[in-house]
Short mmCIF file of C-alpha atoms in Angstrom, two decimals:
data_model
loop_
_atom_site.label_atom_id
_atom_site.label_comp_id
_atom_site.label_asym_id
_atom_site.label_seq_id
_atom_site.Cartn_x
_atom_site.Cartn_y
_atom_site.Cartn_z
CA MET A 28 24.82 -2.69 15.14
CA ALA A 29 23.98 0.96 15.78
CA ASN A 30 23.81 2.18 19.35
CA ILE A 31 20.19 2.69 20.43
CA PHE A 32 21.00 6.19 21.67
CA ASP A 33 22.47 7.09 18.28
CA ILE A 34 19.26 5.91 16.61
CA PHE A 35 17.14 8.09 18.92
CA LYS A 36 19.42 11.07 18.25
CA LYS A 37 19.02 10.54 14.52
CA ILE A 38 15.23 10.36 14.81
CA GLU A 39 15.16 13.52 16.92
CA LYS A 40 17.42 15.36 14.47
CA GLU A 41 15.19 14.38 11.53
CA ARG A 42 12.12 15.55 13.46
CA GLU A 43 13.72 18.93 14.23
CA GLN A 44 14.80 19.36 10.61
CA ALA A 45 11.27 18.62 9.43
CA GLN A 46 9.83 21.21 11.83
CA THR A 47 12.07 23.96 10.46
CA ALA A 48 11.73 23.00 6.79
CA PRO A 49 9.44 25.06 4.56
CA ILE A 50 5.84 23.99 4.10
CA THR A 51 5.60 22.14 0.78
CA HIS A 52 2.01 20.84 0.80
CA ILE A 53 -1.45 21.80 1.99
CA VAL A 54 -3.95 19.16 3.10
CA VAL A 55 -7.52 20.46 3.24
CA GLY A 56 -10.40 18.70 4.96
CA LEU A 57 -13.80 19.92 3.77
CA GLY A 58 -16.77 20.36 6.07
CA ASN A 59 -19.01 22.86 7.83
CA PRO A 60 -18.03 24.55 11.12
CA GLY A 61 -20.24 24.09 14.16
CA ASP A 62 -21.03 21.29 16.57
CA LYS A 63 -24.39 20.53 14.94
CA TYR A 64 -22.59 19.47 11.75
CA PHE A 65 -19.89 17.37 13.43
CA TYR A 66 -21.07 13.86 12.45
CA THR A 67 -22.91 14.80 9.28
CA ARG A 68 -22.03 13.14 5.97
CA HIS A 69 -20.83 16.45 4.53
CA ASN A 70 -18.23 16.61 7.32
CA ALA A 71 -16.33 13.50 6.23
CA GLY A 72 -13.37 15.71 5.26
CA PHE A 73 -13.29 17.36 8.70
CA LEU A 74 -13.48 13.97 10.41
CA ALA A 75 -10.65 12.67 8.22
CA MET A 76 -8.57 15.73 9.11
CA ASP A 77 -9.11 15.09 12.82
CA TYR A 78 -7.72 11.58 12.38
CA ILE A 79 -4.80 12.72 10.20
CA SER A 80 -3.80 15.52 12.57
CA GLN A 81 -3.76 13.13 15.54
CA ARG A 82 -1.77 10.60 13.53
CA CYS A 83 0.97 13.11 12.67
CA GLY A 84 0.96 14.80 16.06
CA ALA A 85 -0.48 18.12 14.94
CA THR A 86 -3.21 20.32 16.38
CA VAL A 87 -5.55 22.08 13.96
CA ASN A 88 -6.78 24.96 16.10
CA LYS A 89 -5.07 28.17 14.94
CA SER A 90 -7.33 30.67 13.18
CA LYS A 91 -5.75 31.80 9.90
CA PHE A 92 -6.68 32.01 6.20
CA LYS A 93 -10.42 31.83 7.05
CA ALA A 94 -9.68 28.38 8.46
CA LEU A 95 -8.45 26.44 11.44
CA VAL A 96 -4.89 25.36 10.65
CA GLY A 97 -1.99 23.42 12.09
CA GLU A 98 1.40 22.23 10.90
CA GLY A 99 2.55 18.64 10.83
CA THR A 100 5.03 16.27 9.22
CA ILE A 101 3.77 13.61 6.81
CA ALA A 102 6.16 11.36 4.89
CA GLY A 103 9.04 13.60 5.97
CA ARG A 104 7.46 16.74 4.49
CA ARG A 105 6.15 19.68 6.44
CA VAL A 106 2.50 20.25 5.61
CA LEU A 107 -0.20 22.76 6.47
CA LEU A 108 -3.40 21.09 7.65
CA MET A 109 -6.60 23.08 7.06
CA LYS A 110 -10.26 22.99 8.04
CA PRO A 111 -11.91 25.95 6.22
CA GLN A 112 -14.41 27.81 8.39
CA THR A 113 -16.19 29.47 5.47
CA PHE A 114 -18.87 26.78 5.13
CA MET A 115 -18.63 24.31 2.30
CA ASN A 116 -19.48 26.36 -0.78
CA LEU A 117 -16.80 29.00 -0.05
CA SER A 118 -13.95 26.61 0.82
CA GLY A 119 -11.85 27.93 -2.06
CA ASP A 120 -11.57 31.34 -0.35
CA ALA A 121 -9.56 29.78 2.47
CA VAL A 122 -7.48 27.53 0.22
CA ILE A 123 -6.34 30.26 -2.16
CA GLU A 124 -5.24 32.50 0.72
CA ALA A 125 -3.04 29.76 2.18
CA ALA A 126 -1.71 28.68 -1.22
CA ASN A 127 -0.74 32.24 -2.12
CA PHE A 128 0.89 32.87 1.27
CA TYR A 129 3.08 29.76 1.16
CA LYS A 130 3.45 29.79 -2.65
CA ILE A 131 2.16 26.21 -2.89
CA PRO A 132 1.60 24.90 -6.44
CA ILE A 133 -1.87 23.54 -7.14
CA GLU A 134 -0.61 19.96 -7.54
CA ASN A 135 0.68 20.08 -3.93
CA ILE A 136 -2.78 20.71 -2.48
CA VAL A 137 -4.59 17.57 -1.32
CA VAL A 138 -8.32 17.79 -0.61
CA LEU A 139 -10.33 15.42 1.59
CA SER A 140 -14.07 15.35 0.94
CA ASP A 141 -17.28 13.35 1.07
CA ASP A 142 -18.70 11.58 -1.99
CA VAL A 143 -22.39 10.66 -2.27
CA ASN A 144 -21.66 8.47 -5.29
CA LEU A 145 -19.64 5.99 -3.22
CA ASP A 146 -20.91 3.57 -0.60
CA VAL A 147 -19.82 4.13 2.99
CA GLY A 148 -16.52 2.34 3.47
CA ARG A 149 -15.21 3.10 -0.01
CA ILE A 150 -12.43 5.57 -0.86
CA ARG A 151 -11.57 7.14 -4.19
CA VAL A 152 -8.28 8.89 -4.97
CA ARG A 153 -8.08 10.99 -8.12
CA LYS A 154 -5.21 13.06 -9.53
CA SER A 155 -7.51 15.78 -10.86
CA GLY A 156 -10.90 16.22 -12.45
CA SER A 157 -14.35 17.73 -12.01
CA ASP A 158 -16.03 18.47 -8.69
CA GLY A 159 -18.54 15.64 -9.14
CA GLY A 160 -21.24 17.84 -7.61
CA GLN A 161 -19.28 18.46 -4.38
CA ARG A 162 -19.60 22.19 -3.70
CA GLY A 163 -16.42 22.53 -1.67
CA LEU A 164 -14.38 21.02 -4.49
CA ARG A 165 -16.23 23.27 -6.94
CA SER A 166 -15.28 26.36 -4.92
CA ILE A 167 -11.62 25.35 -4.82
CA ILE A 168 -11.54 24.67 -8.56
CA LEU A 169 -13.13 28.05 -9.32
CA ARG A 170 -10.90 30.07 -6.96
CA MET A 171 -7.69 28.29 -7.97
CA ASN A 172 -8.75 28.31 -11.64
CA SER A 173 -7.60 24.70 -11.95
CA ASP A 174 -8.78 21.18 -11.13
CA ASN A 175 -5.23 19.81 -11.23
CA PHE A 176 -5.00 18.79 -7.59
CA PRO A 177 -5.25 15.34 -5.98
CA ARG A 178 -8.22 14.53 -3.81
CA ILE A 179 -9.27 11.73 -1.48
CA ARG A 180 -13.02 11.21 -1.46
CA PHE A 181 -14.85 9.22 1.21
CA GLY A 182 -18.07 7.44 0.40
CA VAL A 183 -21.05 8.58 2.46
CA GLY A 184 -23.67 6.65 0.53
CA LYS A 185 -26.33 7.53 -2.02
CA LYS A 186 -29.68 9.11 -1.19
CA PRO A 187 -32.18 6.45 -0.07
CA HIS A 188 -34.47 7.34 -3.00
CA PRO A 189 -34.33 9.85 -5.91
CA ASP A 190 -36.84 12.29 -4.40
CA TYR A 191 -34.89 12.64 -1.16
CA ASP A 192 -33.52 16.17 -0.78
CA MET A 193 -29.74 16.14 -1.30
CA ALA A 194 -29.09 18.87 1.30
CA ASP A 195 -31.05 16.91 3.90
CA TRP A 196 -29.05 13.80 3.03
CA VAL A 197 -25.54 15.27 3.25
CA LEU A 198 -26.43 17.25 6.38
CA GLY A 199 -27.84 14.16 8.05
CA ASN A 200 -25.82 12.28 10.66
CA PHE A 201 -23.91 9.05 10.14
CA SER A 202 -25.36 5.98 11.81
CA ASP A 203 -23.18 4.30 14.44
CA GLU A 204 -22.28 1.56 11.95
CA ASP A 205 -21.38 4.09 9.28
CA LYS A 206 -19.18 5.97 11.75
CA LYS A 207 -17.15 2.82 12.30
CA ASN A 208 -16.89 2.11 8.58
CA ILE A 209 -15.75 5.61 7.71
CA TYR A 210 -13.16 5.69 10.49
CA ASP A 211 -11.76 2.45 9.10
CA CYS A 212 -11.35 4.36 5.82
CA PHE A 213 -9.26 7.05 7.49
CA VAL A 214 -6.63 4.51 8.50
CA VAL A 215 -6.22 3.40 4.89
CA ALA A 216 -6.44 6.96 3.58
CA TYR A 217 -3.50 8.05 5.74
CA ASP A 218 -1.28 5.53 3.94
CA GLY A 219 -2.57 6.88 0.64
CA LEU A 220 -1.92 10.46 1.75
CA GLU A 221 1.70 9.61 2.50
CA LYS A 222 2.04 8.32 -1.07
CA ILE A 223 0.48 11.49 -2.48
CA ILE A 224 2.78 13.73 -0.44
CA CYS A 225 5.73 11.77 -1.88
CA GLY A 226 4.42 12.38 -5.41
CA ASP A 227 3.11 8.85 -5.95
CA VAL A 228 -0.60 9.41 -6.62
CA ASP A 229 -0.79 6.13 -8.55
CA GLY A 230 0.47 4.33 -5.45
CA ALA A 231 -2.20 6.06 -3.39
CA MET A 232 -4.85 4.95 -5.86
CA GLN A 233 -3.69 1.36 -5.56
CA ILE A 234 -3.94 1.52 -1.77
CA CYS A 235 -7.23 3.38 -1.46
CA ASN A 236 -9.37 2.70 -4.53
CA SER A 237 -9.35 -1.05 -3.97
CA LYS A 238 -10.58 -0.82 -0.37
CA LYS A 239 -13.97 -2.51 0.12
#
């Protein structure tokens, strides 16, 4: 049986190695900067990033690439965590700057966003595809000239009726019940994110897409 001190030394060595390894992935949470937007539906990506950064022991507070950024270790890989400060429809400006700086391939960029086509409490992982009407995803696709990146989308619910203004809906606040439901999603999504970082998007889909 291994000595407990040897185990701790091994863990510490692995942590130090991860901190000095090159950044291989970018995880982007989409939202709008400013306290008045904090608990709005459109800020689901920012809220998810707050949970993820706490979970991996990172702090996303350094201003760089038109974003707030931090570095963390997820699934043994060193990742850049980003919260673009450009407002939603210009998110791609921040992402392309970071991707070019670190020479990150498009398939190693993971985007966290809201989805008005999913009920609150649902998660959808996709390998690639269209923006689905989400303007932050649209901006990233246009600036990167590719939609070949994985994304984790969090359900924020459909408009209450067809005539309801979409901007008013996504910029409206979550109810207390919806806050609880969406935070429950973040716990599951973290497990899915680990799979994605390891290159197993199908595994992430199995974990996340079946959540109800």
